[in-house]
Amino acid sequence: MVCVTILLEKMNNFINTAIFLCKRLVKENWKTTCFNFRYFPFKDAIKFPVLISKNAIFKLKEGGSIRFECPLRYGLVKIGYGKGDIFDEKFSRSIFQISGELVFKGNAAFGQGSKVSVAKNAKVIFGNKFTITAESEIVCSKRIEFGDNCLLSWDILIMDSDHHKIWDEEKNIMNHPKEIVIEDNVWIGCRASILKGSRIPSNSVIAANAVVAKNLEDPNAVYAGNPARKIKENITWG
């Protein structure tokens, strides 16, 4: 009798899992389904932790990887979703090309047209509650790290290298990549550029069109201009 009860429980669990999976398969587009079951173990894939819009392109190249440092759940990472009055939803495409490592520590949302490129042996770390509105670019050759609750507007460029080498007269490379660190609760305005060697302290606001290329020292401040400088302090945002 005990064996029959255990068997019935296993059958019931199997049926419930099958029903749940069928509902997800019907709900999600084929690109999302293929991605999750291609790159994650079955027990993780059935949770559909990554949602990819039909307009998005995601290429996980040889040596590339995705790692979660948080409990998995449905829709933890969303790529290519969102609406905006000044963006073309039909033709704006998100592109991810990953030869290095992506690390997610919680929720992450990449709006339409967002682009992420991670080179071999490079790493990008996204803290919890990370958001890109749309049409922004992250290009990583070494390491880029975001803290929790970072909000990026549109047309932002974040790049930790010059993307082309420069040599001196003795053939030594002069412009090595330098990591970028963006701490917790940072808001970056539209068309800002965050370049190699930048560090943005917690609770900062980077104004529209600002260019950051160094360590900004004071938290709770607004930085603006080219190069970015502090224009207000003791601020909060949210």
XYZ file of C-alpha atoms in Angstrom:
238
model
C 0.000 0.000 0.000
C 2.858 2.370 0.868
C 4.547 1.658 -2.473
C 1.318 2.416 -4.335
C 0.928 5.722 -2.488
C 4.514 6.748 -3.315
C 3.995 5.780 -6.965
C 0.794 7.806 -7.163
C 2.545 10.829 -5.630
C 5.358 10.591 -8.194
C 2.864 10.274 -11.036
C 0.937 13.276 -9.736
C 4.132 15.337 -9.514
C 5.093 14.320 -13.039
C 1.661 15.281 -14.391
C 1.719 18.649 -12.603
C 5.202 19.363 -13.979
C 4.084 18.412 -17.492
C 1.019 20.666 -17.272
C 3.104 23.560 -15.961
C 5.678 23.090 -18.732
C 3.003 22.927 -21.444
C 1.467 26.186 -20.218
C 4.877 27.879 -20.320
C 5.612 26.539 -23.809
C 2.312 27.890 -25.084
C 2.819 31.268 -23.420
C 6.435 31.966 -24.403
C 7.853 32.605 -27.849
C 10.025 29.937 -29.421
C 13.214 31.962 -28.946
C 12.742 32.083 -25.166
C 11.965 28.370 -25.019
C 14.997 27.358 -27.089
C 17.324 29.600 -25.103
C 16.376 28.284 -21.668
C 16.440 24.609 -22.630
C 19.663 24.969 -24.596
C 21.748 26.696 -21.946
C 20.306 25.572 -18.587
C 19.703 22.189 -16.936
C 16.124 20.965 -17.273
C 15.304 21.667 -13.623
C 16.295 25.310 -14.174
C 15.034 25.672 -17.738
C 11.436 24.836 -16.807
C 11.425 27.937 -14.591
C 12.137 30.115 -17.662
C 14.483 32.461 -15.802
C 15.367 34.339 -19.019
C 12.757 35.875 -21.326
C 13.938 36.986 -24.776
C 11.770 39.050 -27.113
C 11.278 38.033 -30.723
C 13.369 41.017 -31.837
C 16.384 40.092 -29.699
C 19.528 38.236 -30.772
C 21.486 36.319 -28.123
C 24.705 34.571 -29.096
C 26.483 32.624 -26.386
C 29.774 31.867 -28.103
C 32.324 29.169 -27.306
C 33.669 29.812 -23.830
C 30.786 32.116 -22.933
C 28.644 31.470 -19.867
C 25.725 32.756 -17.815
C 25.724 32.385 -14.054
C 23.085 33.247 -11.460
C 24.015 34.178 -7.908
C 20.406 34.233 -6.752
C 17.406 31.897 -6.592
C 15.943 31.224 -10.041
C 12.375 32.154 -10.898
C 10.267 32.979 -13.909
C 11.292 36.131 -15.805
C 14.291 36.932 -13.628
C 16.045 38.431 -16.688
C 14.121 40.141 -19.498
C 15.828 41.055 -22.777
C 14.348 43.299 -25.449
C 11.066 44.163 -23.769
C 9.558 47.516 -22.881
C 7.917 50.418 -24.669
C 8.929 53.976 -25.369
C 7.360 56.757 -27.380
C 10.603 57.565 -29.235
C 11.651 53.990 -30.060
C 10.560 51.773 -32.923
C 9.256 48.608 -31.279
C 9.137 46.704 -34.557
C 12.681 47.272 -35.804
C 14.711 48.065 -32.670
C 16.759 44.942 -31.859
C 18.595 43.910 -28.728
C 21.892 42.137 -29.410
C 23.889 40.105 -26.873
C 27.221 38.574 -27.921
C 28.812 36.752 -25.012
C 32.255 35.155 -25.224
C 33.036 35.800 -21.543
C 30.843 35.579 -18.451
C 27.548 37.171 -17.482
C 26.668 37.108 -13.786
C 23.209 38.018 -12.488
C 22.587 38.653 -8.794
C 18.871 39.345 -9.158
C 16.300 40.957 -11.443
C 17.601 42.516 -14.657
C 15.637 44.186 -17.457
C 17.150 45.209 -20.783
C 14.857 47.392 -22.879
C 14.505 47.186 -26.634
C 17.645 47.909 -28.609
C 19.954 47.217 -25.643
C 23.294 45.734 -26.652
C 25.818 43.810 -24.565
C 29.171 42.489 -25.799
C 31.486 40.538 -23.477
C 34.893 39.476 -24.794
C 36.647 36.205 -24.021
C 37.871 36.062 -20.378
C 35.912 39.235 -19.562
C 33.080 39.485 -17.033
C 29.995 41.646 -16.532
C 28.198 41.485 -13.181
C 24.662 42.821 -12.778
C 23.341 43.509 -9.285
C 19.715 43.086 -8.268
C 17.089 45.415 -9.806
C 19.179 46.422 -12.803
C 17.362 48.280 -15.595
C 18.277 49.659 -19.010
C 15.484 51.698 -20.583
C 16.495 51.209 -24.251
C 19.147 51.565 -26.957
C 22.162 51.536 -24.622
C 25.425 49.640 -25.070
C 27.729 47.753 -22.699
C 31.048 46.677 -24.242
C 33.302 44.692 -21.918
C 36.891 43.614 -22.564
C 37.915 43.108 -18.924
C 35.354 43.626 -16.142
C 32.288 45.793 -15.601
C 30.319 45.533 -12.355
C 26.972 47.064 -11.397
C 25.652 47.188 -7.845
C 21.997 46.862 -6.865
C 19.238 49.171 -8.093
C 21.044 50.726 -11.047
C 18.932 52.553 -13.621
C 20.281 53.359 -17.083
C 18.458 55.629 -19.514
C 18.763 55.432 -23.323
C 21.701 55.878 -25.724
C 24.299 55.253 -22.993
C 27.722 53.808 -23.777
C 29.643 51.862 -21.115
C 33.012 50.581 -22.350
C 36.065 49.419 -20.378
C 38.580 49.608 -23.245
C 39.461 51.794 -26.218
C 38.611 48.835 -28.456
C 41.783 49.388 -30.485
C 45.367 49.086 -29.246
C 47.864 51.954 -29.219
C 51.611 51.211 -29.088
C 54.482 53.456 -28.083
C 57.782 53.660 -29.974
C 59.047 50.542 -28.139
C 55.977 48.532 -29.201
C 54.485 48.485 -25.702
C 50.705 48.692 -25.470
C 49.741 52.010 -23.896
C 46.001 51.644 -23.479
C 45.121 48.465 -21.623
C 41.481 47.907 -20.580
C 40.555 49.097 -17.081
C 37.613 47.805 -15.090
C 34.488 49.845 -14.433
C 32.626 49.723 -11.113
C 29.179 51.271 -10.717
C 28.009 50.954 -7.125
C 24.486 50.676 -5.651
C 21.567 52.943 -6.508
C 23.117 54.797 -9.435
C 21.043 56.583 -12.082
C 22.755 57.285 -15.404
C 21.072 59.824 -17.693
C 20.578 59.575 -21.441
C 23.562 59.747 -23.814
C 26.118 59.566 -21.015
C 29.425 57.773 -21.615
C 31.106 55.710 -18.897
C 34.641 54.888 -20.006
C 37.451 52.628 -18.791
C 38.738 53.148 -15.264
C 35.496 54.734 -14.065
C 34.102 54.218 -10.602
C 30.727 55.711 -9.706
C 29.890 55.781 -5.978
C 26.567 54.748 -4.501
C 23.494 56.990 -4.683
C 24.940 59.057 -7.525
C 23.197 60.615 -10.519
C 25.116 60.972 -13.788
C 23.544 63.753 -15.856
C 22.585 63.479 -19.525
C 25.543 63.686 -21.932
C 28.089 63.443 -19.114
C 31.418 61.697 -19.756
C 32.938 59.724 -16.869
C 36.503 58.434 -17.221
C 37.842 58.393 -13.649
C 37.056 57.544 -10.035
C 34.238 59.803 -8.793
C 34.799 60.022 -5.061
C 31.681 61.406 -3.352
C 28.433 59.431 -3.010
C 24.994 61.101 -2.932
C 25.960 63.583 -5.618
C 25.062 64.703 -9.148
C 27.860 64.665 -11.717
C 27.619 66.454 -15.073
C 29.749 67.658 -17.966
C 32.747 66.482 -19.970
C 34.717 65.457 -18.023
C 32.096 64.809 -15.357
C 32.369 66.909 -12.206
C 30.255 67.209 -9.092
C 27.575 69.913 -9.390
C 25.326 68.971 -6.442
C 25.805 67.016 -3.235
C 23.734 65.434 -0.436
C 21.068 64.304 -2.885
C 18.778 61.302 -2.939
C 16.819 59.835 -5.809
C 14.380 56.994 -6.324
